[in-house]
Amino acid sequence: MQSLRVNGYDMAYLDVGEANTRPPLVCVHGSLSDFRIWGCVLGPLSKQHRLICVSLRHFFPEQWDGEGDTYSISQHVDDVIAFIEKLDTGPIDLMGHSRGGHICFRVAQKRPDLLRRLILAEPGGELDASLDPDYTGGPSPLLARFTASAEKIAAGDVDGGLAVFVDTLEGPGTWPRLPAIVKQTLRDNAYTLIGQVRDNRPPFSRADAESIKMPTLFILGSRTKGLLPKVLHALAAHVPYSKTAIIEKTTHPMFEQAPQKYSEIVLDFLAG
């Protein structure tokens, strides 16, 4: 593990693989995770690319208490931009999962000059009326569930809160079936959910999608349910230079469930 000082914060990261003529691939994790989430694909991807996997502000290895106002989508976007600038390698390839996919999307919007290619694995977020004919306004339908989860965590019932979060995304009864190492990663980052429910992240619009000009790969698990597939397909339909890959028999953590297939899809896209 190394760290890089960005915007007054020491951002921890893993740097794996040899530098070569290809741009490095910077990887951004999603909610309640950290740079360790990419462990299943580090081996296959680092054979051809230098992988730089970051832990965002307030995630492991930091042990955050959920206090303060320095946890937000906009802060994390600014941190990733500053991190890429400090790498000083020229345009990089950027990959994000879930909430990390939302962050990477906003980085691509804000600083397209820093990126060569963009990979979004089920990016998290909501759609506005320009992308969703059923849009009615108001808070995300997931926010109430995530807020209930965060309240349990803040009250000290960490596992109870995490069970609500995981079961919301993956279906009832998922939490008890998770491997111990996955549960521990979630516990290590549990208090970041307190910050996340205050995110107030803006919804995606058609204009947002049309502004992404670099080649973009969307990756979807065939068995993912709920809002995530809807968001992905809506964005992919309007990002000009995009393609979509679907990994059969997987859900939201598709790179953990099918690491070899996921790696093949990513390497093929980056080589194109």
PDB file of C-alpha atoms in Angstrom:
ATOM      1  CA  MET A   1       0.000   0.000   0.000  1.00  0.00           C
ATOM      2  CA  GLN A   2       1.114   3.519  -0.843  1.00  0.00           C
ATOM      3  CA  SER A   3      -0.462   6.940  -0.354  1.00  0.00           C
ATOM      4  CA  LEU A   4      -0.585  10.177  -2.301  1.00  0.00           C
ATOM      5  CA  ARG A   5      -1.436  13.565  -0.795  1.00  0.00           C
ATOM      6  CA  VAL A   6      -4.455  15.001  -2.647  1.00  0.00           C
ATOM      7  CA  ASN A   7      -6.572  17.960  -1.554  1.00  0.00           C
ATOM      8  CA  GLY A   8      -5.146  17.778   1.966  1.00  0.00           C
ATOM      9  CA  TYR A   9      -5.840  14.042   2.334  1.00  0.00           C
ATOM     10  CA  ASP A  10      -3.527  11.027   2.138  1.00  0.00           C
ATOM     11  CA  MET A  11      -5.278   8.797  -0.410  1.00  0.00           C
ATOM     12  CA  ALA A  12      -4.238   5.159  -0.029  1.00  0.00           C
ATOM     13  CA  TYR A  13      -3.792   3.010  -3.118  1.00  0.00           C
ATOM     14  CA  LEU A  14      -2.357  -0.208  -4.492  1.00  0.00           C
ATOM     15  CA  ASP A  15      -0.009  -0.052  -7.493  1.00  0.00           C
ATOM     16  CA  VAL A  16       0.267  -3.451  -9.187  1.00  0.00           C
ATOM     17  CA  GLY A  17       1.884  -4.495 -12.452  1.00  0.00           C
ATOM     18  CA  GLU A  18       4.743  -3.084 -14.471  1.00  0.00           C
ATOM     19  CA  ALA A  19       4.603   0.278 -16.187  1.00  0.00           C
ATOM     20  CA  ASN A  20       4.628  -0.147 -19.961  1.00  0.00           C
ATOM     21  CA  THR A  21       3.569   1.734 -23.055  1.00  0.00           C
ATOM     22  CA  ARG A  22      -0.126   1.336 -22.156  1.00  0.00           C
ATOM     23  CA  PRO A  23      -1.822   3.931 -19.955  1.00  0.00           C
ATOM     24  CA  PRO A  24      -2.340   2.835 -16.352  1.00  0.00           C
ATOM     25  CA  LEU A  25      -5.795   1.609 -15.356  1.00  0.00           C
ATOM     26  CA  VAL A  26      -7.089   3.484 -12.302  1.00  0.00           C
ATOM     27  CA  CYS A  27      -9.820   1.579 -10.422  1.00  0.00           C
ATOM     28  CA  VAL A  28     -12.427   3.208  -8.164  1.00  0.00           C
ATOM     29  CA  HIS A  29     -14.448   1.080  -5.721  1.00  0.00           C
ATOM     30  CA  GLY A  30     -18.097   1.499  -4.783  1.00  0.00           C
ATOM     31  CA  SER A  31     -20.065   1.851  -1.555  1.00  0.00           C
ATOM     32  CA  LEU A  32     -18.809   0.166   1.619  1.00  0.00           C
ATOM     33  CA  SER A  33     -15.673  -1.169  -0.064  1.00  0.00           C
ATOM     34  CA  ASP A  34     -12.103  -0.079  -0.794  1.00  0.00           C
ATOM     35  CA  PHE A  35      -9.095  -0.974  -2.958  1.00  0.00           C
ATOM     36  CA  ARG A  36      -9.282  -4.597  -1.773  1.00  0.00           C
ATOM     37  CA  ILE A  37     -12.504  -5.152  -3.742  1.00  0.00           C
ATOM     38  CA  TRP A  38     -10.472  -5.546  -6.962  1.00  0.00           C
ATOM     39  CA  GLY A  39      -8.448  -8.458  -5.551  1.00  0.00           C
ATOM     40  CA  CYS A  40     -10.155 -11.077  -7.732  1.00  0.00           C
ATOM     41  CA  VAL A  41      -9.093  -9.358 -10.960  1.00  0.00           C
ATOM     42  CA  LEU A  42      -5.692  -7.953  -9.963  1.00  0.00           C
ATOM     43  CA  GLY A  43      -3.846 -10.993 -11.327  1.00  0.00           C
ATOM     44  CA  PRO A  44      -5.418 -11.195 -14.793  1.00  0.00           C
ATOM     45  CA  LEU A  45      -5.510  -7.440 -15.395  1.00  0.00           C
ATOM     46  CA  SER A  46      -2.013  -6.661 -14.106  1.00  0.00           C
ATOM     47  CA  LYS A  47      -0.426  -9.080 -16.589  1.00  0.00           C
ATOM     48  CA  GLN A  48      -1.008  -6.495 -19.310  1.00  0.00           C
ATOM     49  CA  HIS A  49      -1.611  -3.242 -17.433  1.00  0.00           C
ATOM     50  CA  ARG A  50      -0.369  -1.232 -14.512  1.00  0.00           C
ATOM     51  CA  LEU A  51      -3.315  -1.213 -12.096  1.00  0.00           C
ATOM     52  CA  ILE A  52      -3.748   1.586  -9.595  1.00  0.00           C
ATOM     53  CA  CYS A  53      -6.581   0.850  -7.163  1.00  0.00           C
ATOM     54  CA  VAL A  54      -7.530   3.730  -4.869  1.00  0.00           C
ATOM     55  CA  SER A  55      -9.354   3.894  -1.560  1.00  0.00           C
ATOM     56  CA  LEU A  56     -11.475   7.013  -1.515  1.00  0.00           C
ATOM     57  CA  ARG A  57     -11.500   9.575   1.298  1.00  0.00           C
ATOM     58  CA  HIS A  58     -12.745   8.076   4.610  1.00  0.00           C
ATOM     59  CA  PHE A  59     -12.649   4.452   3.422  1.00  0.00           C
ATOM     60  CA  PHE A  60     -10.323   1.681   4.658  1.00  0.00           C
ATOM     61  CA  PRO A  61      -7.539   1.892   5.802  1.00  0.00           C
ATOM     62  CA  GLU A  62      -8.949   4.993   7.499  1.00  0.00           C
ATOM     63  CA  GLN A  63     -11.346   4.222  10.358  1.00  0.00           C
ATOM     64  CA  TRP A  64     -13.865   7.037   9.958  1.00  0.00           C
ATOM     65  CA  ASP A  65     -16.572   7.831  12.527  1.00  0.00           C
ATOM     66  CA  GLY A  66     -19.097   9.306  10.081  1.00  0.00           C
ATOM     67  CA  GLU A  67     -18.684  12.846  11.442  1.00  0.00           C
ATOM     68  CA  GLY A  68     -18.043  15.977   9.373  1.00  0.00           C
ATOM     69  CA  ASP A  69     -18.961  17.181   5.899  1.00  0.00           C
ATOM     70  CA  THR A  70     -15.986  15.966   3.833  1.00  0.00           C
ATOM     71  CA  TYR A  71     -17.726  12.874   2.452  1.00  0.00           C
ATOM     72  CA  SER A  72     -19.581  13.567  -0.807  1.00  0.00           C
ATOM     73  CA  ILE A  73     -19.697  12.668  -4.489  1.00  0.00           C
ATOM     74  CA  SER A  74     -18.240  16.062  -5.388  1.00  0.00           C
ATOM     75  CA  GLN A  75     -15.352  15.662  -2.916  1.00  0.00           C
ATOM     76  CA  HIS A  76     -14.530  12.206  -4.217  1.00  0.00           C
ATOM     77  CA  VAL A  77     -14.685  13.412  -7.831  1.00  0.00           C
ATOM     78  CA  ASP A  78     -12.275  16.239  -7.020  1.00  0.00           C
ATOM     79  CA  ASP A  79      -9.991  13.799  -5.163  1.00  0.00           C
ATOM     80  CA  VAL A  80      -9.849  11.357  -8.099  1.00  0.00           C
ATOM     81  CA  ILE A  81      -9.083  14.221 -10.484  1.00  0.00           C
ATOM     82  CA  ALA A  82      -6.271  15.471  -8.236  1.00  0.00           C
ATOM     83  CA  PHE A  83      -4.942  11.923  -7.866  1.00  0.00           C
ATOM     84  CA  ILE A  84      -4.770  11.410 -11.644  1.00  0.00           C
ATOM     85  CA  GLU A  85      -3.080  14.767 -12.083  1.00  0.00           C
ATOM     86  CA  LYS A  86      -0.438  13.849  -9.500  1.00  0.00           C
ATOM     87  CA  LEU A  87       0.260  10.533 -11.237  1.00  0.00           C
ATOM     88  CA  ASP A  88       1.468  12.658 -14.150  1.00  0.00           C
ATOM     89  CA  THR A  89       1.334   9.798 -16.658  1.00  0.00           C
ATOM     90  CA  GLY A  90      -0.754  11.437 -19.362  1.00  0.00           C
ATOM     91  CA  PRO A  91      -4.319  10.267 -20.064  1.00  0.00           C
ATOM     92  CA  ILE A  92      -5.271   7.148 -18.118  1.00  0.00           C
ATOM     93  CA  ASP A  93      -7.955   4.488 -18.402  1.00  0.00           C
ATOM     94  CA  LEU A  94     -10.528   4.778 -15.610  1.00  0.00           C
ATOM     95  CA  MET A  95     -12.761   2.025 -14.196  1.00  0.00           C
ATOM     96  CA  GLY A  96     -15.431   2.360 -11.528  1.00  0.00           C
ATOM     97  CA  HIS A  97     -17.994   0.066  -9.904  1.00  0.00           C
ATOM     98  CA  SER A  98     -21.369   1.119  -8.486  1.00  0.00           C
ATOM     99  CA  ARG A  99     -20.972   4.457  -6.634  1.00  0.00           C
ATOM    100  CA  GLY A 100     -17.398   4.458  -7.943  1.00  0.00           C
ATOM    101  CA  GLY A 101     -18.856   4.252 -11.447  1.00  0.00           C
ATOM    102  CA  HIS A 102     -20.872   7.382 -10.733  1.00  0.00           C
ATOM    103  CA  ILE A 103     -17.697   9.125  -9.582  1.00  0.00           C
ATOM    104  CA  CYS A 104     -15.808   8.032 -12.700  1.00  0.00           C
ATOM    105  CA  PHE A 105     -18.671   9.267 -14.900  1.00  0.00           C
ATOM    106  CA  ARG A 106     -18.454  12.706 -13.283  1.00  0.00           C
ATOM    107  CA  VAL A 107     -14.659  12.740 -13.638  1.00  0.00           C
ATOM    108  CA  ALA A 108     -15.104  12.028 -17.359  1.00  0.00           C
ATOM    109  CA  GLN A 109     -17.569  14.911 -17.591  1.00  0.00           C
ATOM    110  CA  LYS A 110     -15.419  17.349 -15.687  1.00  0.00           C
ATOM    111  CA  ARG A 111     -11.941  16.469 -16.997  1.00  0.00           C
ATOM    112  CA  PRO A 112     -12.133  14.478 -20.243  1.00  0.00           C
ATOM    113  CA  ASP A 113      -8.555  15.517 -21.006  1.00  0.00           C
ATOM    114  CA  LEU A 114      -7.336  13.180 -18.246  1.00  0.00           C
ATOM    115  CA  LEU A 115      -8.923  10.032 -19.699  1.00  0.00           C
ATOM    116  CA  ARG A 116      -8.381   7.732 -22.668  1.00  0.00           C
ATOM    117  CA  ARG A 117     -11.096   5.131 -21.997  1.00  0.00           C
ATOM    118  CA  LEU A 118     -13.839   4.729 -19.406  1.00  0.00           C
ATOM    119  CA  ILE A 119     -15.260   1.516 -17.871  1.00  0.00           C
ATOM    120  CA  LEU A 120     -18.444   1.688 -15.805  1.00  0.00           C
ATOM    121  CA  ALA A 121     -19.557  -1.483 -14.012  1.00  0.00           C
ATOM    122  CA  GLU A 122     -23.194  -0.908 -13.029  1.00  0.00           C
ATOM    123  CA  PRO A 123     -22.748   2.782 -12.145  1.00  0.00           C
ATOM    124  CA  GLY A 124     -24.905   3.912  -9.226  1.00  0.00           C
ATOM    125  CA  GLY A 125     -27.255   6.845  -9.382  1.00  0.00           C
ATOM    126  CA  GLU A 126     -30.683   7.997 -10.424  1.00  0.00           C
ATOM    127  CA  LEU A 127     -32.174   9.259 -13.703  1.00  0.00           C
ATOM    128  CA  ASP A 128     -33.928  12.557 -14.321  1.00  0.00           C
ATOM    129  CA  ALA A 129     -36.959  13.108 -16.558  1.00  0.00           C
ATOM    130  CA  SER A 130     -34.840  13.392 -19.718  1.00  0.00           C
ATOM    131  CA  LEU A 131     -33.811   9.720 -19.344  1.00  0.00           C
ATOM    132  CA  ASP A 132     -36.709   8.223 -17.399  1.00  0.00           C
ATOM    133  CA  PRO A 133     -40.268   8.554 -18.726  1.00  0.00           C
ATOM    134  CA  ASP A 134     -41.533   7.386 -15.317  1.00  0.00           C
ATOM    135  CA  TYR A 135     -39.671  10.103 -13.402  1.00  0.00           C
ATOM    136  CA  THR A 136     -41.798  11.640 -10.645  1.00  0.00           C
ATOM    137  CA  GLY A 137     -39.196  13.612  -8.702  1.00  0.00           C
ATOM    138  CA  GLY A 138     -38.441  13.251  -5.024  1.00  0.00           C
ATOM    139  CA  PRO A 139     -35.771  11.157  -3.295  1.00  0.00           C
ATOM    140  CA  SER A 140     -34.337   7.950  -4.689  1.00  0.00           C
ATOM    141  CA  PRO A 141     -36.442   4.887  -3.841  1.00  0.00           C
ATOM    142  CA  LEU A 142     -33.289   3.341  -2.378  1.00  0.00           C
ATOM    143  CA  LEU A 143     -32.554   6.270  -0.080  1.00  0.00           C
ATOM    144  CA  ALA A 144     -35.067   5.276   2.595  1.00  0.00           C
ATOM    145  CA  ARG A 145     -33.572   1.769   2.834  1.00  0.00           C
ATOM    146  CA  PHE A 146     -29.996   3.063   2.914  1.00  0.00           C
ATOM    147  CA  THR A 147     -30.951   5.654   5.535  1.00  0.00           C
ATOM    148  CA  ALA A 148     -32.424   2.902   7.712  1.00  0.00           C
ATOM    149  CA  SER A 149     -29.176   0.982   7.286  1.00  0.00           C
ATOM    150  CA  ALA A 150     -27.078   4.025   8.211  1.00  0.00           C
ATOM    151  CA  GLU A 151     -29.202   4.686  11.300  1.00  0.00           C
ATOM    152  CA  LYS A 152     -28.603   1.157  12.573  1.00  0.00           C
ATOM    153  CA  ILE A 153     -24.859   1.538  11.993  1.00  0.00           C
ATOM    154  CA  ALA A 154     -24.764   4.917  13.765  1.00  0.00           C
ATOM    155  CA  ALA A 155     -26.553   3.313  16.731  1.00  0.00           C
ATOM    156  CA  GLY A 156     -23.875   0.615  16.943  1.00  0.00           C
ATOM    157  CA  ASP A 157     -25.719  -2.216  15.194  1.00  0.00           C
ATOM    158  CA  VAL A 158     -23.172  -2.520  12.401  1.00  0.00           C
ATOM    159  CA  ASP A 159     -24.077  -6.002  11.201  1.00  0.00           C
ATOM    160  CA  GLY A 160     -27.800  -5.221  11.348  1.00  0.00           C
ATOM    161  CA  GLY A 161     -27.298  -2.111   9.238  1.00  0.00           C
ATOM    162  CA  LEU A 162     -25.109  -3.925   6.741  1.00  0.00           C
ATOM    163  CA  ALA A 163     -27.690  -6.695   6.409  1.00  0.00           C
ATOM    164  CA  VAL A 164     -30.292  -4.100   5.377  1.00  0.00           C
ATOM    165  CA  PHE A 165     -27.891  -2.592   2.839  1.00  0.00           C
ATOM    166  CA  VAL A 166     -26.778  -5.884   1.278  1.00  0.00           C
ATOM    167  CA  ASP A 167     -30.264  -7.384   1.183  1.00  0.00           C
ATOM    168  CA  THR A 168     -31.572  -4.230  -0.534  1.00  0.00           C
ATOM    169  CA  LEU A 169     -29.116  -4.722  -3.395  1.00  0.00           C
ATOM    170  CA  GLU A 170     -28.885  -8.508  -3.595  1.00  0.00           C
ATOM    171  CA  GLY A 171     -32.170  -9.768  -2.177  1.00  0.00           C
ATOM    172  CA  PRO A 172     -33.436 -10.927   1.238  1.00  0.00           C
ATOM    173  CA  GLY A 173     -31.221 -13.311   3.154  1.00  0.00           C
ATOM    174  CA  THR A 174     -27.994 -12.404   1.316  1.00  0.00           C
ATOM    175  CA  TRP A 175     -26.032 -11.134   4.331  1.00  0.00           C
ATOM    176  CA  PRO A 176     -25.762 -14.478   6.198  1.00  0.00           C
ATOM    177  CA  ARG A 177     -24.467 -16.188   3.047  1.00  0.00           C
ATOM    178  CA  LEU A 178     -21.613 -13.765   2.410  1.00  0.00           C
ATOM    179  CA  PRO A 179     -18.044 -15.056   2.911  1.00  0.00           C
ATOM    180  CA  ALA A 180     -16.329 -13.846   6.078  1.00  0.00           C
ATOM    181  CA  ILE A 181     -13.763 -11.793   4.152  1.00  0.00           C
ATOM    182  CA  VAL A 182     -16.515  -9.920   2.278  1.00  0.00           C
ATOM    183  CA  LYS A 183     -18.352  -9.201   5.525  1.00  0.00           C
ATOM    184  CA  GLN A 184     -15.165  -7.830   7.082  1.00  0.00           C
ATOM    185  CA  THR A 185     -14.581  -5.435   4.189  1.00  0.00           C
ATOM    186  CA  LEU A 186     -18.125  -4.138   4.619  1.00  0.00           C
ATOM    187  CA  ARG A 187     -17.609  -3.755   8.376  1.00  0.00           C
ATOM    188  CA  ASP A 188     -14.341  -1.866   7.817  1.00  0.00           C
ATOM    189  CA  ASN A 189     -16.234   0.714   5.751  1.00  0.00           C
ATOM    190  CA  ALA A 190     -19.632   0.655   7.463  1.00  0.00           C
ATOM    191  CA  TYR A 191     -19.558   4.225   8.785  1.00  0.00           C
ATOM    192  CA  THR A 192     -19.086   5.663   5.301  1.00  0.00           C
ATOM    193  CA  LEU A 193     -22.765   4.860   4.695  1.00  0.00           C
ATOM    194  CA  ILE A 194     -23.611   7.620   7.197  1.00  0.00           C
ATOM    195  CA  GLY A 195     -21.891  10.044   4.839  1.00  0.00           C
ATOM    196  CA  GLN A 196     -23.379   8.473   1.736  1.00  0.00           C
ATOM    197  CA  VAL A 197     -27.008   9.076   2.703  1.00  0.00           C
ATOM    198  CA  ARG A 198     -26.117  12.797   2.830  1.00  0.00           C
ATOM    199  CA  ASP A 199     -24.566  12.698  -0.662  1.00  0.00           C
ATOM    200  CA  ASN A 200     -27.362  14.545  -2.482  1.00  0.00           C
ATOM    201  CA  ARG A 201     -25.857  13.306  -5.722  1.00  0.00           C
ATOM    202  CA  PRO A 202     -27.386  14.816  -8.848  1.00  0.00           C
ATOM    203  CA  PRO A 203     -29.355  12.481 -11.128  1.00  0.00           C
ATOM    204  CA  PHE A 204     -28.022  11.565 -14.550  1.00  0.00           C
ATOM    205  CA  SER A 205     -29.490  13.502 -17.477  1.00  0.00           C
ATOM    206  CA  ARG A 206     -29.482  12.896 -21.216  1.00  0.00           C
ATOM    207  CA  ALA A 207     -27.160  15.888 -21.621  1.00  0.00           C
ATOM    208  CA  ASP A 208     -24.777  14.304 -19.096  1.00  0.00           C
ATOM    209  CA  ALA A 209     -24.674  11.066 -21.084  1.00  0.00           C
ATOM    210  CA  GLU A 210     -24.182  12.842 -24.400  1.00  0.00           C
ATOM    211  CA  SER A 211     -21.242  14.787 -22.946  1.00  0.00           C
ATOM    212  CA  ILE A 212     -19.105  11.641 -22.473  1.00  0.00           C
ATOM    213  CA  LYS A 213     -16.955  11.542 -25.610  1.00  0.00           C
ATOM    214  CA  MET A 214     -14.285   8.926 -24.876  1.00  0.00           C
ATOM    215  CA  PRO A 215     -14.857   5.224 -25.677  1.00  0.00           C
ATOM    216  CA  THR A 216     -16.927   3.837 -22.804  1.00  0.00           C
ATOM    217  CA  LEU A 217     -17.671   0.279 -21.739  1.00  0.00           C
ATOM    218  CA  PHE A 218     -20.696  -0.524 -19.565  1.00  0.00           C
ATOM    219  CA  ILE A 219     -20.649  -3.879 -17.738  1.00  0.00           C
ATOM    220  CA  LEU A 220     -23.809  -5.472 -16.357  1.00  0.00           C
ATOM    221  CA  GLY A 221     -24.521  -8.626 -14.378  1.00  0.00           C
ATOM    222  CA  SER A 222     -27.342 -10.519 -16.083  1.00  0.00           C
ATOM    223  CA  ARG A 223     -29.080 -11.213 -12.765  1.00  0.00           C
ATOM    224  CA  THR A 224     -28.814  -7.744 -11.256  1.00  0.00           C
ATOM    225  CA  LYS A 225     -32.256  -6.425 -10.321  1.00  0.00           C
ATOM    226  CA  GLY A 226     -33.734  -3.059  -9.467  1.00  0.00           C
ATOM    227  CA  LEU A 227     -32.608   0.380 -10.556  1.00  0.00           C
ATOM    228  CA  LEU A 228     -29.022  -0.404 -11.596  1.00  0.00           C
ATOM    229  CA  PRO A 229     -29.811  -2.096 -14.960  1.00  0.00           C
ATOM    230  CA  LYS A 230     -32.274   0.682 -15.807  1.00  0.00           C
ATOM    231  CA  VAL A 231     -29.652   3.363 -15.150  1.00  0.00           C
ATOM    232  CA  LEU A 232     -26.999   1.492 -17.122  1.00  0.00           C
ATOM    233  CA  HIS A 233     -29.149   0.953 -20.216  1.00  0.00           C
ATOM    234  CA  ALA A 234     -30.386   4.557 -20.192  1.00  0.00           C
ATOM    235  CA  LEU A 235     -26.833   5.930 -20.052  1.00  0.00           C
ATOM    236  CA  ALA A 236     -25.472   3.464 -22.613  1.00  0.00           C
ATOM    237  CA  ALA A 237     -28.182   4.478 -25.068  1.00  0.00           C
ATOM    238  CA  HIS A 238     -26.953   8.076 -25.084  1.00  0.00           C
ATOM    239  CA  VAL A 239     -23.184   7.931 -24.478  1.00  0.00           C
ATOM    240  CA  PRO A 240     -21.932   8.362 -28.074  1.00  0.00           C
ATOM    241  CA  TYR A 241     -19.047   5.869 -28.193  1.00  0.00           C
ATOM    242  CA  SER A 242     -20.265   3.171 -25.848  1.00  0.00           C
ATOM    243  CA  LYS A 243     -20.687  -0.576 -25.809  1.00  0.00           C
ATOM    244  CA  THR A 244     -22.329  -2.833 -23.244  1.00  0.00           C
ATOM    245  CA  ALA A 245     -21.141  -6.223 -22.018  1.00  0.00           C
ATOM    246  CA  ILE A 246     -23.402  -8.535 -19.995  1.00  0.00           C
ATOM    247  CA  ILE A 247     -21.858 -11.216 -17.795  1.00  0.00           C
ATOM    248  CA  GLU A 248     -24.178 -14.176 -17.478  1.00  0.00           C
ATOM    249  CA  LYS A 249     -25.219 -15.609 -14.113  1.00  0.00           C
ATOM    250  CA  THR A 250     -23.814 -12.677 -12.117  1.00  0.00           C
ATOM    251  CA  THR A 251     -25.220  -9.849 -10.027  1.00  0.00           C
ATOM    252  CA  HIS A 252     -23.830  -6.510  -8.853  1.00  0.00           C
ATOM    253  CA  PRO A 253     -20.381  -7.771  -7.672  1.00  0.00           C
ATOM    254  CA  MET A 254     -19.855  -9.387 -11.084  1.00  0.00           C
ATOM    255  CA  PHE A 255     -16.041  -9.186 -11.032  1.00  0.00           C
ATOM    256  CA  GLU A 256     -15.986 -11.246  -7.825  1.00  0.00           C
ATOM    257  CA  GLN A 257     -18.436 -13.809  -9.194  1.00  0.00           C
ATOM    258  CA  ALA A 258     -16.840 -14.178 -12.644  1.00  0.00           C
ATOM    259  CA  PRO A 259     -13.335 -12.644 -12.427  1.00  0.00           C
ATOM    260  CA  GLN A 260     -11.908 -14.337 -15.506  1.00  0.00           C
ATOM    261  CA  LYS A 261     -14.787 -13.309 -17.772  1.00  0.00           C
ATOM    262  CA  TYR A 262     -14.792  -9.809 -16.367  1.00  0.00           C
ATOM    263  CA  SER A 263     -11.051  -9.493 -16.975  1.00  0.00           C
ATOM    264  CA  GLU A 264     -11.360 -10.778 -20.545  1.00  0.00           C
ATOM    265  CA  ILE A 265     -14.031  -8.184 -21.328  1.00  0.00           C
ATOM    266  CA  VAL A 266     -11.977  -5.352 -19.831  1.00  0.00           C
ATOM    267  CA  LEU A 267      -8.728  -6.360 -21.553  1.00  0.00           C
ATOM    268  CA  ASP A 268     -10.464  -6.714 -24.912  1.00  0.00           C
ATOM    269  CA  PHE A 269     -11.963  -3.234 -24.567  1.00  0.00           C
ATOM    270  CA  LEU A 270      -8.685  -1.621 -23.520  1.00  0.00           C
ATOM    271  CA  ALA A 271      -6.855  -3.233 -26.428  1.00  0.00           C
ATOM    272  CA  GLY A 272      -9.414  -2.047 -28.987  1.00  0.00           C
TER     273      GLY A 272
END
